[in-house]
Coordinates of C-alpha atoms in Angstrom, one line a residue:
Chain A
M21 CA 4.1 22.7 -2.1
W22 CA 7.9 22.4 -3.9
T23 CA 6.2 21.9 -7.4
Y24 CA 4.4 25.2 -6.9
L25 CA 7.3 27.0 -5.6
S26 CA 9.7 25.5 -8.3
R27 CA 6.8 26.8 -10.8
R28 CA 6.5 30.3 -9.4
L29 CA 10.2 30.4 -9.5
I30 CA 10.2 29.8 -13.2
Q31 CA 7.7 32.2 -13.9
G32 CA 9.6 34.7 -11.7
I33 CA 12.6 34.4 -13.8
F34 CA 10.7 34.7 -17.1
T35 CA 9.1 37.8 -15.9
L36 CA 12.7 39.2 -14.8
L37 CA 13.9 38.4 -18.2
I38 CA 10.9 40.3 -19.8
I39 CA 11.4 43.2 -17.4
T40 CA 15.2 43.4 -18.3
I41 CA 14.6 43.6 -22.0
L42 CA 11.6 46.4 -21.5
V43 CA 13.4 48.5 -19.4
F44 CA 16.5 48.4 -21.3
I45 CA 15.2 49.3 -24.3
L46 CA 12.9 52.1 -23.2
T47 CA 15.7 53.3 -21.0
R48 CA 17.9 53.5 -24.0
L49 CA 15.7 55.1 -26.3
S50 CA 14.4 57.9 -23.8
A51 CA 17.7 59.9 -23.9
D52 CA 21.4 60.2 -25.1
P53 CA 23.5 59.7 -22.1
L54 CA 26.4 61.7 -24.2
A55 CA 23.9 64.8 -24.9
Q56 CA 25.6 66.5 -21.8
Y57 CA 28.7 66.7 -23.6
A58 CA 27.3 68.0 -26.9
T59 CA 27.7 71.7 -26.0
N60 CA 31.0 71.2 -24.5
P61 CA 33.4 73.5 -26.2
N62 CA 36.6 71.1 -25.2
M63 CA 34.9 68.3 -27.3
T64 CA 35.0 67.7 -30.7
A65 CA 32.8 65.5 -32.5
A66 CA 35.3 63.2 -33.1
D67 CA 36.0 62.9 -29.3
R68 CA 32.5 62.4 -28.9
Q69 CA 32.8 59.6 -31.4
A70 CA 36.0 58.1 -29.4
L71 CA 34.0 58.2 -26.3
R72 CA 31.1 56.4 -27.8
E73 CA 33.2 53.6 -29.2
R74 CA 34.9 53.3 -25.7
L75 CA 31.6 53.1 -23.8
G76 CA 30.3 51.0 -26.2
L77 CA 27.7 52.6 -27.1
N78 CA 27.9 52.2 -31.0
Q79 CA 27.4 48.6 -30.9
P80 CA 23.9 47.6 -31.8
L81 CA 21.0 47.4 -28.9
P82 CA 20.9 43.5 -28.5
V83 CA 24.8 43.3 -28.1
Q84 CA 24.8 46.1 -25.6
Y85 CA 21.7 44.4 -23.8
L86 CA 23.7 41.2 -23.1
K87 CA 26.5 42.8 -22.3
W88 CA 24.7 44.6 -19.7
L89 CA 22.7 41.6 -18.6
G90 CA 25.7 39.4 -18.3
L91 CA 27.6 42.1 -16.1
A92 CA 24.2 42.7 -14.3
L93 CA 23.9 39.1 -13.3
Q94 CA 27.5 38.8 -11.8
G95 CA 26.1 42.2 -9.5
E96 CA 28.1 44.4 -11.8
L97 CA 25.8 47.1 -12.7
G98 CA 28.5 49.7 -14.2
K99 CA 29.3 53.5 -13.4
S100 CA 27.2 56.3 -13.8
F101 CA 28.2 58.5 -16.7
F102 CA 27.6 61.6 -14.8
S103 CA 29.1 61.2 -11.2
K104 CA 31.6 58.5 -12.6
Q105 CA 30.8 56.1 -9.3
P106 CA 29.8 52.8 -9.5
V107 CA 25.9 52.5 -9.3
S108 CA 25.9 49.8 -6.7
L109 CA 27.8 52.3 -4.4
M110 CA 25.3 55.1 -5.0
I111 CA 22.3 52.9 -4.4
S112 CA 24.0 51.4 -1.2
Q113 CA 24.5 55.2 -0.1
R114 CA 20.8 56.2 -0.8
L115 CA 19.2 53.0 0.3
P116 CA 19.7 53.4 4.1
L117 CA 18.3 57.3 3.8
T118 CA 15.1 56.0 1.9
L119 CA 14.9 52.9 4.3
I120 CA 15.0 55.1 7.2
L121 CA 12.1 57.4 5.4
M122 CA 9.8 54.7 4.2
V123 CA 10.0 52.1 7.2
T124 CA 9.2 54.9 9.8
A125 CA 6.1 55.6 7.7
Q126 CA 5.0 52.4 7.0
I127 CA 5.0 51.2 10.6
I128 CA 3.1 54.5 11.8
T129 CA 0.6 53.8 9.1
V130 CA 0.0 50.4 9.6
L131 CA -0.6 51.0 13.4
L132 CA -2.9 53.9 12.4
A133 CA -4.7 51.8 9.9
L134 CA -5.1 49.0 12.2
G135 CA -6.6 51.0 14.7
L136 CA -9.1 53.1 12.6
G137 CA -9.9 50.2 10.6
I138 CA -10.7 48.2 13.7
I139 CA -12.7 51.0 15.4
S140 CA -14.9 51.8 12.1
A141 CA -15.6 48.3 11.5
V142 CA -16.7 47.6 15.1
R143 CA -18.9 50.5 15.2
Q144 CA -20.0 50.5 11.6
Y145 CA -22.1 53.3 10.5
S146 CA -21.5 55.1 14.0
I147 CA -20.3 58.8 13.7
T148 CA -16.6 57.5 14.1
D149 CA -17.2 55.1 11.4
N150 CA -18.5 58.0 8.9
I151 CA -15.7 60.4 10.0
V152 CA -12.8 57.5 9.3
T153 CA -14.8 56.5 6.1
S154 CA -15.1 59.8 4.5
L155 CA -11.7 61.1 5.7
S156 CA -10.1 57.9 4.0
F157 CA -11.9 58.1 0.9
I158 CA -10.7 61.7 0.6
G159 CA -7.1 60.7 1.6
F160 CA -7.7 58.1 -1.2
S161 CA -8.6 60.5 -3.9
M162 CA -5.6 63.0 -2.8
P163 CA -2.4 63.8 -4.8
I164 CA 0.6 63.4 -2.1
F165 CA 1.8 66.7 -3.4
F166 CA -1.3 68.4 -1.9
I167 CA -0.6 66.9 1.6
A168 CA 3.4 67.5 1.1
L169 CA 3.1 70.9 -0.3
G170 CA 0.3 72.0 2.6
L171 CA 2.4 70.6 5.3
M172 CA 5.4 72.5 4.1
L173 CA 3.5 75.8 3.6
I174 CA 2.0 75.7 7.2
F175 CA 4.6 74.3 9.2
A176 CA 7.8 75.7 7.5
V177 CA 7.0 78.9 5.9
Q178 CA 4.2 80.2 7.7
F179 CA 5.2 79.1 11.3
K180 CA 8.8 81.0 10.3
L181 CA 6.7 84.1 9.4
W182 CA 4.8 83.8 12.8
G183 CA 8.0 83.3 14.6
L184 CA 6.8 80.0 15.8
P185 CA 9.4 77.2 15.9
Y186 CA 9.4 75.6 12.4
L187 CA 10.2 72.4 10.9
P188 CA 13.0 72.1 8.1
T189 CA 12.1 71.4 4.8
G190 CA 15.2 69.6 3.5
A191 CA 18.5 70.7 3.8
D192 CA 22.0 68.8 3.8
I193 CA 21.2 65.9 5.7
W194 CA 23.9 64.0 4.1
S195 CA 26.3 65.2 6.7
T196 CA 23.9 65.0 9.5
K197 CA 25.3 62.8 12.1
D198 CA 23.0 64.1 15.0
P199 CA 20.0 62.2 15.2
L200 CA 17.8 65.1 16.6
Q201 CA 18.3 66.9 13.6
L202 CA 17.5 64.0 11.4
I203 CA 14.2 63.3 13.2
R204 CA 13.4 67.1 12.8
H205 CA 13.7 66.4 9.1
L206 CA 11.7 63.1 8.7
V207 CA 8.6 64.8 10.5
L208 CA 7.2 66.5 7.5
P209 CA 7.8 64.0 4.8
V210 CA 6.7 60.9 7.0
T211 CA 3.5 62.8 8.3
S212 CA 2.4 63.5 4.6
L213 CA 3.3 59.8 3.7
V214 CA 1.3 58.6 6.6
L215 CA -1.8 60.7 5.8
I216 CA -2.0 59.3 2.3
Q217 CA -1.0 55.7 2.7
T218 CA -3.3 55.3 6.0
A219 CA -6.2 55.9 4.0
G220 CA -6.0 53.2 1.4
Y221 CA -4.8 50.8 4.2
A222 CA -7.8 51.7 6.8
R223 CA -10.6 50.9 4.2
Y224 CA -9.1 47.7 3.4
V225 CA -8.7 47.0 7.2
R226 CA -12.0 47.8 7.7
T227 CA -13.8 46.0 4.7
S228 CA -11.8 42.8 5.6
I229 CA -12.9 42.8 9.3
L230 CA -16.7 43.3 8.2
E231 CA -16.5 40.5 5.6
V232 CA -15.3 38.1 8.5
L233 CA -17.5 39.6 11.3
G234 CA -20.7 38.6 8.9
L235 CA -19.2 34.7 8.9
D236 CA -21.2 31.9 10.7
Y237 CA -18.1 31.2 13.0
I238 CA -18.2 34.5 14.3
R239 CA -21.9 34.1 15.3
T240 CA -21.4 30.6 16.5
A241 CA -18.6 32.2 19.2
R242 CA -21.0 35.2 20.0
A243 CA -23.8 32.0 20.6
K244 CA -21.3 30.3 23.0
G245 CA -21.4 33.3 25.0
L246 CA -17.9 34.9 24.2
T247 CA -17.4 38.6 25.0
E248 CA -17.4 40.7 22.0
R249 CA -13.7 41.7 22.7
S250 CA -12.4 38.1 22.5
T251 CA -14.5 37.4 19.7
L252 CA -13.1 40.2 17.8
Y253 CA -9.3 39.5 18.9
K254 CA -9.2 35.9 19.2
H255 CA -11.4 34.8 16.3
A256 CA -12.1 38.0 13.8
L257 CA -9.0 39.5 13.8
R258 CA -6.7 36.4 12.6
N259 CA -8.8 35.7 10.0
A260 CA -9.3 39.4 8.9
A261 CA -5.6 39.8 9.2
L262 CA -4.5 37.5 6.2
P263 CA -5.5 39.1 3.2
F264 CA -3.8 42.4 4.9
I265 CA -0.2 40.6 5.7
T266 CA -0.8 39.9 1.6
I267 CA -0.9 43.7 0.8
L268 CA 1.8 44.2 3.4
G269 CA 3.8 42.0 1.7
L270 CA 3.3 43.0 -1.9
D271 CA 4.0 46.6 -0.6
I272 CA 7.8 45.9 0.8
P273 CA 9.5 46.2 -2.2
Y274 CA 8.1 50.0 -2.8
L275 CA 9.9 50.6 0.5
L276 CA 13.0 50.3 -1.5
S277 CA 12.1 52.3 -4.3
G278 CA 11.3 55.4 -2.0
A279 CA 8.8 58.0 -2.6
L280 CA 9.6 59.8 -5.6
V281 CA 7.5 62.9 -5.2
T282 CA 7.9 63.3 -1.4
E283 CA 11.4 62.8 -1.5
S284 CA 11.8 65.7 -4.4
I285 CA 9.4 68.0 -2.5
Y286 CA 11.5 67.8 0.6
A287 CA 14.9 67.2 -0.9
W288 CA 15.4 63.9 0.6
P289 CA 18.4 62.1 -0.7
G290 CA 16.5 58.6 -1.2
M291 CA 16.1 56.2 -4.0
G292 CA 13.4 58.1 -5.6
R293 CA 15.2 60.9 -6.0
L294 CA 18.2 59.3 -7.4
F295 CA 16.0 58.0 -10.0
W296 CA 14.5 61.1 -11.0
E297 CA 17.9 63.1 -11.0
Y298 CA 19.7 60.5 -13.1
A299 CA 16.5 59.8 -15.3
Q300 CA 16.8 63.7 -16.2
R301 CA 19.9 63.5 -17.2
G302 CA 19.8 60.3 -19.0
D303 CA 22.1 58.5 -16.9
F304 CA 21.2 54.8 -18.1
P305 CA 23.3 53.1 -16.0
V306 CA 21.8 54.3 -12.9
V307 CA 18.1 54.2 -14.5
L308 CA 18.9 50.8 -15.3
G309 CA 20.4 49.7 -12.0
V310 CA 17.5 51.2 -9.8
L311 CA 15.0 49.8 -12.0
L312 CA 16.4 46.3 -12.0
I313 CA 16.8 46.3 -8.3
V314 CA 13.4 47.6 -7.4
S315 CA 11.6 45.2 -10.1
A316 CA 13.6 42.4 -8.8
A317 CA 12.4 42.6 -5.2
V318 CA 8.6 43.2 -6.5
V319 CA 9.1 39.7 -8.3
F320 CA 10.6 38.0 -5.2
F321 CA 8.4 39.5 -2.8
S322 CA 5.1 38.6 -4.6
I323 CA 6.6 34.8 -4.7
V324 CA 7.3 34.8 -0.9
T325 CA 4.1 36.5 0.1
D326 CA 2.3 33.7 -1.8
M327 CA 4.2 31.1 0.0
V328 CA 4.0 33.0 3.6
Y329 CA 0.1 33.0 2.9
T330 CA 0.2 29.3 2.1
L331 CA 1.9 28.5 5.4
I332 CA -0.4 31.0 7.6
D333 CA -3.6 29.8 5.9
P334 CA -4.3 26.2 6.2
R335 CA -7.6 26.3 4.0
I336 CA -5.2 26.6 0.8
R337 CA -4.1 23.4 -0.4
L338 CA -1.9 23.7 -3.3
S339 CA -1.6 21.1 -5.9
Chain B
M16 CA -44.5 44.1 17.6
S17 CA -48.1 43.2 16.2
E18 CA -48.8 40.2 13.9
T19 CA -50.4 42.6 11.3
T20 CA -47.1 44.6 11.0
I21 CA -45.6 41.5 9.9
T22 CA -47.9 40.3 7.3
T23 CA -47.9 43.7 5.8
Q24 CA -44.4 43.5 5.4
V25 CA -44.4 39.8 3.9
V26 CA -47.1 41.2 1.5
K27 CA -44.7 44.4 0.9
L28 CA -41.7 42.2 0.4
D29 CA -43.7 39.9 -2.1
A30 CA -44.9 42.7 -4.2
E31 CA -41.4 44.0 -4.2
S32 CA -39.8 40.6 -5.5
T33 CA -42.3 40.3 -8.4
S34 CA -41.7 44.0 -9.7
I35 CA -37.8 43.0 -9.5
I36 CA -38.2 39.7 -12.0
L37 CA -39.7 42.3 -14.3
L38 CA -36.7 44.4 -14.4
T39 CA -34.1 44.4 -17.0
P40 CA -30.4 44.2 -15.9
R41 CA -29.9 47.6 -17.1
Q42 CA -33.0 48.7 -15.0
L43 CA -31.6 46.8 -12.0
I44 CA -28.3 48.4 -12.1
W45 CA -29.7 51.8 -12.5
R46 CA -31.9 51.2 -9.4
R47 CA -28.9 49.8 -7.3
F48 CA -26.6 53.2 -8.7
R49 CA -29.5 55.6 -7.4
K50 CA -30.1 53.8 -4.1
H51 CA -26.1 55.0 -3.7
K52 CA -26.3 58.5 -2.4
M53 CA -22.9 59.1 -2.5
A54 CA -22.7 58.1 -5.9
I55 CA -25.3 60.4 -7.0
L56 CA -23.7 63.2 -5.1
G57 CA -20.5 62.2 -7.1
M58 CA -22.4 62.5 -10.5
I59 CA -23.3 65.9 -9.4
G60 CA -20.5 67.0 -8.6
V61 CA -19.0 66.1 -12.2
A62 CA -21.8 67.6 -13.8
L63 CA -21.1 70.6 -12.0
L64 CA -17.6 70.8 -13.1
L65 CA -18.4 70.2 -16.7
V66 CA -20.5 73.2 -16.4
F67 CA -17.9 75.5 -14.6
I68 CA -15.3 74.2 -17.5
I69 CA -17.6 74.4 -20.4
G70 CA -19.4 77.6 -19.2
G71 CA -15.7 79.0 -18.2
S72 CA -14.1 78.6 -21.7
I73 CA -17.2 80.5 -23.4
F74 CA -16.5 83.4 -21.4
I75 CA -13.1 83.4 -21.1
P76 CA -11.0 83.3 -24.4
L77 CA -8.1 81.0 -24.4
D78 CA -5.5 83.5 -25.0
R79 CA -6.4 85.5 -21.6
A80 CA -5.4 82.2 -20.0
N81 CA -2.0 82.1 -21.6
Q82 CA -1.3 85.8 -21.3
V83 CA 1.9 86.5 -19.5
D84 CA 1.9 89.9 -17.7
L85 CA 5.2 90.0 -15.5
K86 CA 4.3 93.2 -13.9
A87 CA 1.5 91.4 -11.9
N88 CA 3.3 88.0 -11.6
L89 CA 2.8 86.2 -7.9
S90 CA 0.0 88.3 -7.0
G91 CA -2.4 87.0 -4.5
P92 CA -6.3 86.6 -5.0
S93 CA -7.9 89.7 -5.7
Q94 CA -11.0 91.4 -7.9
T95 CA -9.1 91.2 -10.8
H96 CA -7.3 87.7 -10.6
L97 CA -9.7 85.6 -8.5
M98 CA -7.4 82.9 -7.4
G99 CA -4.0 84.9 -8.1
T100 CA -1.4 84.8 -10.7
D101 CA 1.6 82.5 -11.4
S102 CA 5.3 83.1 -11.6
T103 CA 4.7 84.8 -15.1
G104 CA 1.7 86.6 -14.1
R105 CA -0.9 84.4 -16.1
D106 CA -4.3 84.5 -14.2
V107 CA -4.7 81.0 -12.1
F108 CA -8.5 81.0 -12.2
N109 CA -8.4 81.2 -16.2
R110 CA -5.6 78.4 -15.9
I111 CA -7.9 76.1 -14.1
V112 CA -11.0 76.4 -16.5
Y113 CA -8.5 75.7 -19.6
G114 CA -6.2 73.3 -17.3
G115 CA -9.5 71.3 -16.7
Q116 CA -10.4 70.9 -20.2
I117 CA -7.0 69.4 -21.0
S118 CA -7.0 67.3 -17.6
L119 CA -10.2 65.6 -18.7
L120 CA -9.4 64.9 -22.0
V121 CA -6.2 63.5 -20.9
G122 CA -8.3 61.6 -18.5
L123 CA -10.5 60.4 -20.9
L124 CA -8.5 59.6 -24.1
A125 CA -6.0 57.8 -21.6
V126 CA -8.8 55.5 -20.2
L127 CA -10.0 54.8 -23.6
I128 CA -6.3 53.6 -24.7
E129 CA -6.3 51.7 -21.3
V130 CA -9.7 50.0 -21.9
S131 CA -8.8 49.0 -25.5
L132 CA -5.4 47.6 -24.5
G133 CA -6.6 45.8 -21.2
T134 CA -9.5 44.1 -23.0
V135 CA -7.8 43.1 -26.3
I136 CA -4.8 41.7 -24.3
G137 CA -6.8 40.3 -21.4
G138 CA -9.6 38.8 -23.9
I139 CA -6.9 37.2 -26.0
A140 CA -5.0 35.8 -23.4
A141 CA -7.9 34.2 -22.2
Y142 CA -9.6 32.9 -25.0
Y143 CA -6.4 31.6 -26.8
G144 CA -5.1 30.0 -23.9
G145 CA -1.4 28.2 -24.1
W146 CA 1.3 29.9 -25.0
V147 CA -0.3 33.0 -26.1
D148 CA -1.7 33.4 -22.6
I149 CA 1.7 32.7 -21.0
I150 CA 3.5 35.4 -22.9
L151 CA 1.0 37.9 -22.5
M152 CA 0.3 37.2 -18.8
R153 CA 4.3 37.4 -18.1
F154 CA 4.5 40.9 -20.0
T155 CA 1.5 42.1 -18.0
E156 CA 3.1 40.8 -14.8
A157 CA 6.5 42.4 -15.9
M158 CA 4.6 45.7 -16.5
L159 CA 3.3 45.7 -13.3
S160 CA 6.3 44.9 -11.6
I161 CA 7.8 48.2 -12.4
P162 CA 6.7 50.9 -9.9
S163 CA 4.2 52.7 -12.1
L164 CA 6.1 56.4 -11.6
F165 CA 9.3 55.1 -12.8
L166 CA 7.9 53.7 -16.0
L167 CA 6.1 57.0 -16.4
I168 CA 9.2 59.0 -16.1
V169 CA 11.1 56.3 -18.5
L170 CA 8.5 56.3 -21.0
G171 CA 7.8 60.0 -20.7
K172 CA 11.6 60.6 -21.5
T173 CA 11.4 58.6 -24.4
F174 CA 8.4 60.0 -26.3
G175 CA 8.6 63.6 -24.7
K176 CA 11.6 64.3 -27.1
S177 CA 9.8 65.5 -30.2
V178 CA 7.1 67.6 -29.2
Q179 CA 5.2 69.8 -31.5
T180 CA 2.2 72.0 -31.6
I181 CA -0.9 70.6 -32.7
N182 CA -4.0 72.4 -34.2
I183 CA -7.5 70.9 -33.7
F184 CA -10.4 72.9 -34.1
G185 CA -8.6 76.2 -34.3
L186 CA -7.3 75.8 -30.9
S187 CA -3.6 74.8 -30.7
F188 CA -2.3 72.3 -27.8
S189 CA 1.2 71.6 -27.1
G190 CA 1.8 68.1 -28.5
S191 CA 2.8 67.0 -25.0
V192 CA -1.1 66.5 -24.4
G193 CA -0.6 63.6 -26.9
I194 CA 2.4 62.0 -25.4
V195 CA 1.1 62.2 -21.9
I196 CA -2.1 60.3 -22.9
L197 CA -0.2 57.7 -24.9
V198 CA 2.3 57.4 -22.0
I199 CA -0.7 57.2 -19.4
G200 CA -3.0 54.8 -21.4
T201 CA 0.1 52.3 -22.2
T202 CA 0.8 52.0 -18.4
S203 CA -2.4 51.6 -16.9
W204 CA -4.2 48.6 -18.9
M205 CA -2.6 45.7 -16.7
Y206 CA -5.1 45.4 -14.0
L207 CA -7.9 45.5 -16.5
A208 CA -6.2 43.0 -18.7
R209 CA -6.0 40.5 -15.8
I210 CA -9.7 41.3 -14.5
V211 CA -10.9 40.6 -18.3
R212 CA -8.7 37.7 -18.6
A213 CA -10.3 36.1 -15.2
N214 CA -13.7 37.2 -16.6
V215 CA -13.5 35.4 -20.1
L216 CA -11.6 32.3 -18.5
S217 CA -14.9 31.6 -16.8
L218 CA -17.3 32.7 -19.4
R219 CA -15.5 30.7 -22.2
E220 CA -16.5 27.3 -20.4
M221 CA -20.4 28.1 -20.7
D222 CA -22.8 26.6 -22.6
Y223 CA -23.9 29.2 -24.7
I224 CA -20.6 29.8 -25.9
S225 CA -20.1 25.9 -27.3
A226 CA -23.7 26.4 -28.7
S227 CA -22.3 29.6 -30.6
K228 CA -19.3 27.5 -31.6
A229 CA -21.7 24.7 -32.9
L230 CA -23.7 27.3 -34.8
G231 CA -20.4 28.1 -36.6
A232 CA -19.6 31.5 -35.2
S233 CA -16.4 32.7 -35.9
N234 CA -13.9 33.9 -33.1
S235 CA -14.1 37.2 -33.4
R236 CA -17.8 37.0 -33.4
I237 CA -17.6 34.9 -30.3
F238 CA -15.1 37.2 -28.6
F239 CA -17.0 40.9 -29.6
S240 CA -20.8 39.7 -29.3
H241 CA -20.6 37.2 -26.6
L242 CA -17.4 37.5 -24.3
I243 CA -16.9 41.0 -24.1
P244 CA -20.5 42.3 -23.4
N245 CA -20.7 40.1 -20.6
T246 CA -17.6 41.4 -19.1
L247 CA -18.8 44.9 -19.8
G248 CA -19.8 45.6 -16.1
A249 CA -16.3 44.9 -14.9
I250 CA -15.0 47.4 -17.7
I251 CA -17.4 50.3 -17.0
V252 CA -16.4 50.0 -13.1
S253 CA -12.7 49.9 -13.6
S254 CA -12.7 52.6 -16.4
T255 CA -14.8 54.8 -14.1
L256 CA -11.7 54.3 -11.6
G257 CA -9.3 54.6 -14.1
L258 CA -10.3 57.9 -15.1
A259 CA -10.0 59.4 -11.4
G260 CA -6.5 57.3 -11.9
A261 CA -5.6 58.9 -15.0
I262 CA -6.6 62.5 -14.0
L263 CA -4.4 62.0 -10.8
T264 CA -1.6 60.6 -13.1
E265 CA -1.4 63.2 -15.3
A266 CA -1.4 66.0 -11.9
Y267 CA 2.0 63.7 -11.0
V268 CA 3.4 63.7 -14.3
S269 CA 2.9 67.3 -15.0
F270 CA 3.8 68.3 -11.6
L271 CA 7.2 66.7 -12.0
G272 CA 7.7 68.5 -15.6
L273 CA 7.5 65.8 -17.6
G274 CA 3.6 66.0 -18.7
V275 CA 1.7 68.8 -20.4
Q276 CA 4.0 71.5 -21.5
P277 CA 3.2 75.4 -21.1
P278 CA 1.8 77.5 -22.6
T279 CA -1.0 74.8 -22.6
A280 CA -2.4 74.6 -19.1
S281 CA -3.4 71.5 -17.2
W282 CA -3.9 71.1 -13.3
G283 CA -0.9 69.2 -13.0
N284 CA 1.4 71.8 -14.5
T285 CA -0.5 75.0 -12.8
L286 CA 1.0 73.4 -9.9
T287 CA 4.7 72.6 -10.8
S288 CA 5.8 76.3 -10.1
A289 CA 3.8 76.1 -6.7
Q290 CA 6.5 73.9 -5.4
S291 CA 9.5 76.5 -5.9
F292 CA 7.0 79.6 -4.6
I293 CA 5.6 78.2 -1.7
Q294 CA 8.8 79.3 0.2
R295 CA 7.7 82.8 -0.6
G296 CA 4.2 82.2 0.5
A297 CA 2.3 82.0 -2.8
W298 CA 0.0 79.7 -1.4
W299 CA -2.8 80.4 -4.1
L300 CA -0.6 78.3 -6.4
W301 CA -0.8 75.6 -4.3
V302 CA -4.6 75.4 -3.1
F303 CA -6.7 76.3 -5.9
P304 CA -5.4 74.0 -8.6
S305 CA -5.1 71.0 -5.8
L306 CA -8.6 71.6 -4.6
F307 CA -10.0 71.1 -8.1
I308 CA -8.1 68.0 -8.3
V309 CA -9.3 66.3 -5.4
F310 CA -12.9 67.5 -5.9
T311 CA -12.7 65.8 -9.3
I312 CA -10.9 62.7 -8.2
L313 CA -13.2 62.2 -5.3
C314 CA -16.5 62.7 -7.5
I315 CA -15.3 60.2 -9.9
N316 CA -14.4 57.8 -7.3
L317 CA -18.0 58.1 -5.7
M318 CA -19.3 57.2 -8.8
G319 CA -17.1 54.4 -9.4
D320 CA -18.0 53.2 -5.9
G321 CA -21.6 53.1 -6.8
L322 CA -21.2 51.7 -9.9
R323 CA -19.1 48.8 -8.4
D324 CA -21.9 48.2 -5.9
A325 CA -24.6 48.6 -8.6
F326 CA -22.9 45.9 -10.9
D327 CA -22.3 43.6 -8.2
P328 CA -24.7 41.0 -7.9
R329 CA -23.9 40.1 -4.5
S330 CA -25.1 43.7 -3.5
G331 CA -28.8 42.3 -5.1
K332 CA -30.4 42.0 -1.6
N333 CA -30.8 45.6 -0.6
I334 CA -32.4 46.9 -3.5

């Protein structure tokens, strides 16, 4: 166990190192952060050069990388060129809003997917199962902007035209202190995310329950005379839940990264939109900061999920 | 149930099993695929789509798809404009025909890059093992740990700086098409690399590989004529599903404005303006391109599902 954990940790650190090199090179090549000043009439070419030197942008890339890495290891992610604010402050402002959106959507998704998955697995090939399976297949093949724009068109634009109570599509929720207002803003983005995500999860739950239901110990349980109900809930679900927990664990870091497309359609000021806005400006401290935090979370949670999995599943022995 | 029916069943089963033995693997796969009604339906859907796109581009000249008519902008579906016009008065129907060509082209070429990279990286990692394997797999994991949309945006910004117009076969494309293909291809090979690696790792230990080594076959011969053909099933399945993924990714990237640039049409960039004009009730900008995307992805995914079942030896019992 401990040797396995330490090996995974070393691997994780190695992976993270590659990630930092990769994102640093790509981000720095992607755009010139000083391009926004190129058309500024108050700035001469000499001024820009001086600024470039002051920010250390004229140094060779490996030197810049090592400096950035050194600071990042101390938790110092630098300042945004555009807003002049520290990156860590900007991220900490956006993170709660992203978490409100993503965690709400995730909880509803998981409950819905479990319910639908169990129903369609237990009544395999029934009408309910066929409907759930078809719908989840369609949802699985659907880009989220299809649903997000559609919901926006119906519940925000048309309802307003028809004089019905309509839902807001993104406004200034920074200043909102009223929880009711926040919930009203959450409805459409959360619904879009839930509809899309449930499709994938429900398919997964259905398959893993069906797999378990075909095993010998379930037949034994039925032969013992257990009711179908307790066979399902006491025996089948426990084992079927194991792979589902893995998927959930691996998806936790993506709650941090937010939903870029949904956030930009509904003007939700979360992490995804922060990344998108600053990537367009070539503001690399912000872009790097977001990428580093999210990727580190991905690596961290994959190790945690592995460990949790070995703890809850006694069949796995680590050597 | 009478005894006679049972015996006839046994006889029938026997006749079937002898005929199965005579089938080549390819015939076996085709049989299983044919049994999959939804997969056949998906194949018919893809064929219809190809007829629509190719036929449409014979009847409609490219100029009509890119023709700007500011007087008729944002008009709804009518006799002259079957699916309405966009914000600069371009006909949405014509753009869907030509956009479909671009979207499918992007999908196919991106999958080609994905398959080549995935096969070569996964194959080399497994075949050589040791340090090569460690470094390649850490790199694969690093690429997987960065949220894919973030990676696409950064890469899109990196390569999207130098966009030129390309002329092929007398048709001019925005150079962004090539960049989108490159970006999608280089960010999607990771799962395939893992699948190929796992497959090659298990094949490498087989006797027929040792036999070819003893016969003096070179590394590249063993690699390309023994190892790769035996993982072809997995490669075909994941490249079919990868095609759906690539078309969807093109839609996302173009939707965000980083993908295929106008005047060249793609399904994704036809949708870009839908976001801003849906507030004014321009539903046709949203519904028609989206339906084409969803239909295409759905059909390809159905085909991929059928192929996966057909290539899976475990599903052999229900032929």
